[in-house]
């Protein structure tokens, strides 16, 4: 019996049958009204019909308020979990989790996973999925608690080992220990933890430990498995067919006009960058090994930061004249100020969908940027163009604060549809 403990009364059974028929036919409101009677208050089947109807209507109308009501209705149904068969519980839970994730409210998933963990205590996957939910909600602390429990009982669970490596690296800066966990999780390059992001953090931990040769071995493994475009091009959000080259000749792109316009106005751009000094923010991704590095965003994800362009009108007018720059939803436009003595460690950007233009502005003497194998230098009033999905590294061995303007542009091979539809980064 799919619905144990339901009303035995023939009339109410018939009502539920009719409501289910209406649900199938898309008559959502009548289905909901029909099972709303107080006599069906304790019926799991009635709650199921309500949740399904709200869910279907929310989807058809693309209505997020209805979707929230559908999620609440599913959670209501799950409170009666002892009345649901294993199969039904898994079906309802998986739809509920799918809808919660679609809504982006990851913490709401916790009670559902807790329920699954209670019902299927010998199944580590529910614990691992709860861990992922906490990580998506940026609650590394909660993820760590779950992981410790999981690893106590399943010390060889590769997914848990890999996530614990990630927590050790990103929360505790324990790179050595992180490497041990990644090593075990990815041993033999097989198993369920065989994922791009784990190879990425495994290699990055080795780079942080100053073990570049071992990092390179991991990056080669990751590239061979198709997780990276190449050992040195390790962005995780990619359109695979795009040409990948560390350094680009501007003449080979549609951005020569933009570059020339920036170079022509470089002195005014420099003035605008210097006049806004009070607004710069410290870089906080932990990429600088030593020194000071701060930035002033003008455009982020293809959107102007409100009122910023009033501060830099010349710069913004040039940027806005190139839609592939002002509208680059996978990039930024920003001033980047780096103090003398700064070293930015080897790292990669998140996507191969942009190229990064740098306009040199001030104190560029004895500053260096390596992209993949080739080191170049900025010059005041001159533009460089590179692909920051390749490993790159920066040194300021000179004096004074080096200023550059960074302008990201869409990769020239992306189609107009892709530029419109790719999710922003
Ligand atoms: C980077 O993107 O890592 C650097 O090139 C930024 C900068 O200011 O040089
Ligand atoms: Mn970078």
Coordinates of C-alpha atoms and ligand atoms in Angstrom, one line a residue:
X1 CA 0.0 0.0 0.0
X2 CA 1.5 3.4 -1.1
X3 CA -0.5 5.4 1.4
X4 CA -0.8 3.4 4.7
X5 CA -3.0 4.8 7.4
X6 CA -5.3 6.8 5.1
X7 CA -9.1 7.3 5.7
X8 CA -11.0 4.1 5.1
X9 CA -14.2 6.0 4.5
X10 CA -15.2 5.5 0.8
X11 CA -16.3 9.1 0.3
X12 CA -13.0 10.6 1.3
X13 CA -11.0 8.1 -0.6
X14 CA -13.0 9.1 -3.7
X15 CA -12.3 12.7 -3.0
X16 CA -8.6 12.0 -2.9
X17 CA -8.9 10.0 -6.1
X18 CA -10.7 12.9 -7.8
X19 CA -8.1 15.4 -6.6
X20 CA -5.3 13.3 -7.9
X21 CA -7.1 13.2 -11.3
X22 CA -7.4 17.0 -11.2
X23 CA -3.8 17.3 -10.4
X24 CA -2.9 15.2 -13.4
X25 CA -5.1 17.4 -15.6
X26 CA -3.6 20.6 -14.4
X27 CA -6.7 21.7 -12.4
X28 CA -4.5 22.7 -9.5
X29 CA -6.8 25.0 -7.6
X30 CA -9.7 22.5 -7.6
X31 CA -7.4 19.7 -6.5
X32 CA -6.2 21.8 -3.5
X33 CA -9.7 22.9 -2.6
X34 CA -11.0 19.4 -2.7
X35 CA -8.5 18.0 -0.2
X36 CA -8.7 21.1 2.1
X37 CA -11.5 19.6 4.2
X38 CA -10.8 19.2 7.9
X39 CA -11.5 15.5 7.6
X40 CA -8.4 15.2 5.6
X41 CA -6.2 17.2 7.9
X42 CA -4.2 14.2 8.9
X43 CA -4.0 12.6 5.5
X44 CA -0.5 12.4 4.1
X45 CA -2.0 11.7 0.7
X46 CA -3.9 15.0 0.8
X47 CA -0.8 16.9 1.8
X48 CA 1.1 15.3 -1.0
X49 CA -1.6 16.4 -3.5
X50 CA -1.4 20.0 -2.2
X51 CA 2.3 20.2 -2.4
X52 CA 2.4 18.7 -5.9
X53 CA -0.3 21.1 -7.1
X54 CA 1.5 24.1 -5.8
X55 CA 4.7 22.9 -7.2
X56 CA 3.2 22.3 -10.7
X57 CA 1.5 25.6 -10.7
X58 CA 4.6 27.5 -9.5
X59 CA 6.6 25.8 -12.3
X60 CA 4.0 26.6 -15.0
X61 CA 3.7 30.2 -13.9
X62 CA 7.4 30.6 -13.0
X63 CA 6.1 32.1 -9.7
X64 CA 8.6 32.1 -6.8
X65 CA 6.1 32.9 -4.2
X66 CA 4.0 29.9 -5.2
X67 CA 7.2 27.9 -5.2
X68 CA 7.9 28.9 -1.6
X69 CA 4.4 27.8 -0.6
X70 CA 5.1 24.5 -2.4
X71 CA 8.3 24.0 -0.5
X72 CA 6.5 24.7 2.8
X73 CA 3.8 22.2 1.8
X74 CA 6.4 19.5 1.1
X75 CA 8.1 20.2 4.4
X76 CA 4.6 19.9 6.0
X77 CA 4.1 16.5 4.3
X78 CA 7.6 15.4 5.4
X79 CA 6.6 16.0 9.1
X80 CA 4.4 12.9 8.6
X81 CA 7.3 10.9 7.4
X82 CA 6.5 7.8 9.4
X83 CA 3.4 7.5 7.2
X84 CA 5.5 7.5 4.0
X85 CA 7.0 4.4 2.5
X86 CA 10.8 4.5 1.9
X87 CA 10.2 4.9 -1.8
X88 CA 7.7 7.7 -1.3
X89 CA 9.9 9.5 1.3
X90 CA 12.8 9.4 -1.1
X91 CA 10.7 10.7 -4.0
X92 CA 9.2 13.6 -1.9
X93 CA 12.6 14.4 -0.3
X94 CA 14.4 14.5 -3.5
X95 CA 11.8 16.8 -5.1
X96 CA 11.8 19.1 -2.0
X97 CA 15.6 19.3 -2.1
X98 CA 15.6 20.0 -5.8
X99 CA 13.2 22.9 -5.3
X100 CA 15.0 24.3 -2.2
X101 CA 18.3 24.3 -4.2
X102 CA 16.6 26.0 -7.2
X103 CA 15.4 28.7 -4.8
X104 CA 19.0 29.0 -3.5
X105 CA 18.0 28.7 0.1
X106 CA 20.5 26.0 1.0
X107 CA 20.1 26.1 4.8
X108 CA 16.4 25.1 4.4
X109 CA 17.6 21.7 3.2
X110 CA 18.9 20.8 6.6
X111 CA 15.7 19.3 8.1
X112 CA 15.2 17.2 5.0
X113 CA 18.7 15.7 5.1
X114 CA 18.4 15.1 8.9
X115 CA 15.2 13.2 8.2
X116 CA 16.9 11.1 5.5
X117 CA 19.9 10.5 7.8
X118 CA 17.6 9.3 10.5
X119 CA 15.6 7.0 8.2
X120 CA 18.6 5.6 6.3
X121 CA 21.4 5.7 9.0
X122 CA 23.7 3.4 7.0
X123 CA 23.8 5.5 3.9
X124 CA 26.7 8.1 4.0
X125 CA 25.4 9.9 0.9
X126 CA 22.8 11.8 2.8
X127 CA 25.4 13.1 5.2
X128 CA 27.7 14.1 2.3
X129 CA 24.8 16.0 0.6
X130 CA 24.1 17.8 3.8
X131 CA 27.8 18.8 4.0
X132 CA 27.5 20.2 0.4
X133 CA 24.4 22.1 1.3
X134 CA 26.2 23.7 4.3
X135 CA 29.2 24.6 2.0
X136 CA 26.9 26.1 -0.6
X137 CA 25.4 28.2 2.3
X138 CA 28.9 29.3 3.2
X139 CA 28.6 27.5 6.6
X140 CA 32.0 25.8 6.6
X141 CA 31.7 25.4 10.4
X142 CA 28.5 23.4 10.1
X143 CA 29.9 21.4 7.2
X144 CA 32.9 20.5 9.3
X145 CA 30.8 19.1 12.1
X146 CA 28.9 16.8 9.8
X147 CA 32.2 15.7 8.1
X148 CA 33.8 14.8 11.4
X149 CA 30.8 12.6 12.3
X150 CA 30.8 11.0 8.8
X151 CA 34.5 10.2 8.9
X152 CA 34.3 8.7 12.4
X153 CA 32.0 6.1 11.0
X154 CA 33.2 5.9 7.4
X155 CA 36.9 6.7 7.5
X156 CA 37.5 5.8 3.9
X157 CA 34.5 7.6 2.4
X158 CA 36.2 9.4 -0.5
X159 CA 33.6 12.2 -0.8
X160 CA 33.9 13.0 2.9
X161 CA 37.7 12.8 2.7
X162 CA 37.8 15.2 -0.2
X163 CA 35.4 17.7 1.5
X164 CA 37.4 17.5 4.7
X165 CA 40.6 18.3 2.7
X166 CA 38.7 21.4 1.3
X167 CA 37.8 22.5 4.9
X168 CA 41.3 22.0 6.2
X169 CA 42.7 24.1 3.3
X170 CA 40.2 26.9 3.2
X171 CA 39.2 27.3 6.8
X172 CA 42.2 26.2 8.8
X173 CA 45.0 26.9 6.3
X174 CA 46.3 23.4 7.1
X175 CA 47.7 22.6 3.7
X176 CA 49.8 19.7 4.6
X177 CA 47.0 17.8 6.2
X178 CA 44.6 18.9 3.4
X179 CA 47.0 17.3 0.9
X180 CA 46.9 14.0 2.9
X181 CA 43.1 13.9 2.7
X182 CA 43.0 14.8 -1.0
X183 CA 45.6 12.2 -1.8
X184 CA 43.5 9.5 -0.2
X185 CA 40.3 10.8 -1.7
X186 CA 41.7 10.8 -5.2
X187 CA 44.0 7.8 -5.1
X188 CA 44.1 6.0 -8.4
X189 CA 42.1 8.8 -10.0
X190 CA 38.9 6.8 -9.6
X191 CA 35.9 6.9 -7.3
X192 CA 33.2 9.2 -6.4
X193 CA 35.4 12.2 -5.4
X194 CA 36.9 12.4 -8.9
X195 CA 35.8 16.0 -9.5
X196 CA 37.4 19.1 -10.9
X197 CA 37.1 21.2 -7.8
X198 CA 39.0 18.6 -5.7
X199 CA 41.9 18.4 -8.1
X200 CA 41.9 22.2 -8.1
X201 CA 42.2 22.5 -4.4
X202 CA 44.6 19.5 -4.1
X203 CA 47.0 21.2 -6.6
X204 CA 46.5 24.6 -5.0
X205 CA 47.4 23.2 -1.6
X206 CA 50.7 21.9 -3.0
X207 CA 51.4 25.3 -4.6
X208 CA 50.7 27.0 -1.2
X209 CA 53.2 24.6 0.4
X210 CA 55.8 25.6 -2.1
X211 CA 55.8 22.2 -3.8
X212 CA 55.2 23.2 -7.5
X213 CA 56.5 20.0 -9.0
X214 CA 54.0 17.9 -7.1
X215 CA 51.3 20.5 -7.9
X216 CA 52.1 20.1 -11.6
X217 CA 51.7 16.3 -11.4
X218 CA 48.2 16.8 -9.8
X219 CA 47.3 19.4 -12.5
X220 CA 48.5 16.9 -15.2
X221 CA 46.3 14.2 -13.7
X222 CA 43.3 16.7 -13.5
X223 CA 43.8 17.7 -17.2
X224 CA 44.1 14.1 -18.3
X225 CA 40.8 13.4 -16.6
X226 CA 39.2 16.3 -18.5
X227 CA 38.7 18.4 -15.3
X228 CA 41.1 21.2 -16.6
X229 CA 41.5 22.5 -20.1
X230 CA 45.2 21.9 -19.7
X231 CA 47.6 21.6 -16.7
X232 CA 48.1 25.4 -16.7
X233 CA 44.6 26.5 -17.7
X234 CA 42.6 25.4 -14.6
X235 CA 39.4 27.6 -14.6
X236 CA 36.4 25.6 -13.6
X237 CA 33.6 27.5 -15.5
X238 CA 34.5 26.9 -19.1
X239 CA 33.2 26.8 -22.7
X240 CA 35.5 24.1 -23.9
X241 CA 35.7 25.0 -27.6
X242 CA 37.3 28.4 -27.0
X243 CA 40.8 29.1 -28.2
X244 CA 43.1 29.2 -25.1
X245 CA 46.3 31.2 -25.2
X246 CA 48.1 32.8 -22.2
X247 CA 49.0 36.0 -24.0
X248 CA 47.0 37.6 -26.8
X249 CA 47.9 40.1 -29.6
X250 CA 45.3 42.7 -29.5
X251 CA 45.4 42.9 -33.3
X252 CA 44.1 39.4 -33.4
X253 CA 41.0 40.4 -31.5
X254 CA 38.0 42.8 -32.1
X255 CA 39.3 44.9 -29.2
X256 CA 42.0 47.0 -31.0
X257 CA 39.7 50.1 -31.0
X258 CA 39.1 49.7 -27.2
X259 CA 42.8 49.3 -26.5
X260 CA 43.7 52.4 -28.6
X261 CA 41.0 54.5 -26.9
X262 CA 42.4 53.4 -23.4
X263 CA 46.0 54.2 -24.4
X264 CA 45.0 57.5 -25.9
X265 CA 43.3 58.7 -22.6
X266 CA 45.7 57.0 -20.2
X267 CA 46.7 60.1 -18.4
X268 CA 43.1 61.1 -17.6
X269 CA 42.4 57.5 -16.6
X270 CA 45.4 57.6 -14.2
X271 CA 44.0 60.8 -12.7
X272 CA 40.6 59.3 -12.2
X273 CA 42.1 56.2 -10.6
X274 CA 44.3 58.3 -8.2
X275 CA 41.5 60.7 -7.3
X276 CA 39.3 57.8 -6.0
X277 CA 42.0 56.3 -3.7
X278 CA 39.7 56.5 -0.6
X279 CA 37.3 54.0 -2.1
X280 CA 39.7 51.2 -2.9
X281 CA 39.1 47.9 -1.1
X282 CA 41.7 45.3 0.0
X283 CA 41.9 42.2 -2.1
X284 CA 40.5 39.4 0.1
X285 CA 40.9 36.2 -1.8
X286 CA 44.2 35.5 0.0
X287 CA 46.2 35.6 -3.2
X288 CA 48.9 37.9 -2.1
X289 CA 51.8 36.2 -0.3
X290 CA 53.1 39.5 1.0
X291 CA 52.5 43.2 0.5
X292 CA 49.4 45.3 -0.1
X293 CA 46.9 45.0 -3.0
X294 CA 43.7 46.9 -3.3
X295 CA 41.1 47.4 -6.0
X296 CA 38.3 49.8 -7.0
X297 CA 35.5 48.1 -9.0
X298 CA 33.8 50.1 -11.7
X299 CA 31.8 47.2 -13.3
X300 CA 31.2 43.8 -11.8
X301 CA 29.4 40.9 -13.7
X302 CA 28.5 43.3 -16.5
X303 CA 26.8 45.9 -14.2
X304 CA 28.1 49.3 -13.2
X305 CA 28.6 49.7 -9.4
X306 CA 26.0 52.5 -8.6
X307 CA 27.5 56.0 -8.9
X308 CA 31.0 54.7 -9.6
X309 CA 31.2 56.1 -13.1
X310 CA 30.6 59.6 -11.7
X311 CA 34.0 59.2 -10.1
X312 CA 35.7 58.0 -13.3
X313 CA 33.7 59.5 -16.2
X314 CA 36.4 59.3 -18.9
X315 CA 37.3 55.7 -18.0
X316 CA 33.7 54.6 -18.0
X317 CA 32.8 56.4 -21.2
X318 CA 35.5 54.4 -23.0
X319 CA 34.5 51.1 -21.3
X320 CA 30.8 51.8 -22.2
X321 CA 31.8 52.3 -25.8
X322 CA 32.6 48.5 -26.0
X323 CA 29.6 46.3 -25.0
X324 CA 31.9 43.3 -24.8
X325 CA 33.6 45.1 -21.8
X326 CA 30.8 46.9 -20.1
X327 CA 28.5 43.9 -20.6
X328 CA 31.0 41.2 -19.7
X329 CA 29.0 39.3 -17.1
X330 CA 31.9 37.0 -16.4
X331 CA 34.3 39.7 -15.5
X332 CA 35.0 43.1 -14.0
X333 CA 36.4 46.6 -14.8
X334 CA 38.6 47.8 -11.9
X335 CA 41.6 49.8 -10.9
X336 CA 44.2 47.7 -9.2
X337 CA 46.8 49.2 -6.9
X338 CA 49.7 47.2 -5.7
X339 CA 52.3 48.4 -3.1
X340 CA 56.0 47.9 -3.7
X341 CA 57.2 44.6 -2.4
X342 CA 54.0 42.7 -3.2
X343 CA 54.0 39.2 -4.5
X344 CA 50.8 37.7 -5.8
X345 CA 51.1 33.9 -5.8
X346 CA 50.4 31.7 -8.8
X347 CA 46.6 31.3 -9.3
X348 CA 44.0 31.0 -12.0
X349 CA 40.7 32.9 -12.6
X350 CA 37.4 31.2 -12.6
X351 CA 36.5 31.1 -16.3
X352 CA 37.9 30.9 -19.8
X353 CA 35.1 33.1 -21.2
X354 CA 36.9 36.4 -20.7
X355 CA 40.2 38.0 -21.7
X356 CA 41.8 40.4 -19.3
X357 CA 43.1 43.8 -20.6
X358 CA 45.5 45.7 -18.4
X359 CA 46.3 49.4 -19.0
X360 CA 49.6 50.3 -17.3
X361 CA 49.2 53.6 -15.4
X362 CA 52.0 54.2 -12.8
X363 CA 55.1 52.9 -11.1
X364 CA 55.4 49.9 -13.5
X365 CA 59.2 49.8 -13.3
X366 CA 60.4 46.5 -11.9
X367 CA 57.0 45.0 -11.8
X368 CA 56.4 41.6 -13.6
X369 CA 53.5 39.4 -14.6
X370 CA 53.9 35.8 -15.5
X371 CA 51.1 34.1 -17.4
X372 CA 51.8 30.4 -17.9
X373 CA 55.5 30.3 -19.0
X374 CA 56.0 33.9 -20.2
X375 CA 56.8 36.9 -18.1
X376 CA 56.0 40.4 -19.3
X377 CA 56.1 44.0 -17.9
X378 CA 53.6 46.8 -17.8
X379 CA 54.4 50.2 -19.3
X380 CA 52.5 53.4 -18.6
X381 CA 49.9 54.1 -21.3
X382 CA 50.3 50.6 -22.8
X383 CA 47.8 47.8 -22.9
X384 CA 48.5 44.1 -22.2
X385 CA 46.0 41.3 -23.0
X386 CA 46.0 37.9 -21.4
X387 CA 43.8 35.0 -20.5
X388 CA 43.6 34.8 -16.7
X389 CA 42.2 31.3 -16.8
X390 CA 45.9 30.3 -17.2
X391 CA 48.1 30.3 -14.1
X392 CA 49.5 33.7 -13.5
X393 CA 51.7 35.4 -10.9
X394 CA 52.7 39.0 -10.1
X395 CA 55.7 40.7 -8.5
X396 CA 56.3 44.3 -7.6
X397 CA 60.0 44.6 -7.0
X398 CA 60.0 48.4 -7.7
X399 CA 59.0 51.5 -5.7
X400 CA 55.8 53.3 -5.3
X401 CA 52.2 52.0 -5.8
X402 CA 51.7 50.3 -9.2
X403 CA 48.4 51.3 -10.7
X404 CA 46.7 49.5 -13.6
X405 CA 43.2 49.5 -15.0
X406 CA 41.8 46.0 -15.6
X407 CA 39.2 45.7 -18.3
X408 CA 37.7 42.2 -18.8
X409 CA 36.2 41.5 -22.2
X410 CA 34.2 38.5 -23.5
X411 CA 36.3 35.9 -25.3
X412 CA 36.0 36.9 -29.0
X413 CA 34.7 33.4 -30.0
X414 CA 31.7 33.5 -27.7
X415 CA 28.4 33.9 -29.7
X416 CA 25.9 36.7 -28.9
X417 CA 23.6 34.1 -27.5
X418 CA 26.3 32.8 -25.2
X419 CA 27.1 36.3 -24.0
X420 CA 23.4 36.8 -23.1
X421 CA 22.8 33.4 -21.6
X422 CA 26.0 32.2 -19.7
X423 CA 25.4 32.5 -16.0
X424 CA 27.3 35.5 -14.6
X425 CA 30.5 35.0 -12.5
Ligands
LIG1 C1 45.7 39.3 -11.3 O1 44.6 39.3 -12.0 O2 46.0 38.4 -10.6 C2 46.6 40.5 -11.4 O3 47.1 40.5 -12.7 C3 46.0 41.7 -11.0 C4 46.9 42.8 -10.9 O4 46.6 43.8 -10.3 O5 48.0 42.7 -11.5
LIG2 MN1 44.4 37.0 -11.1

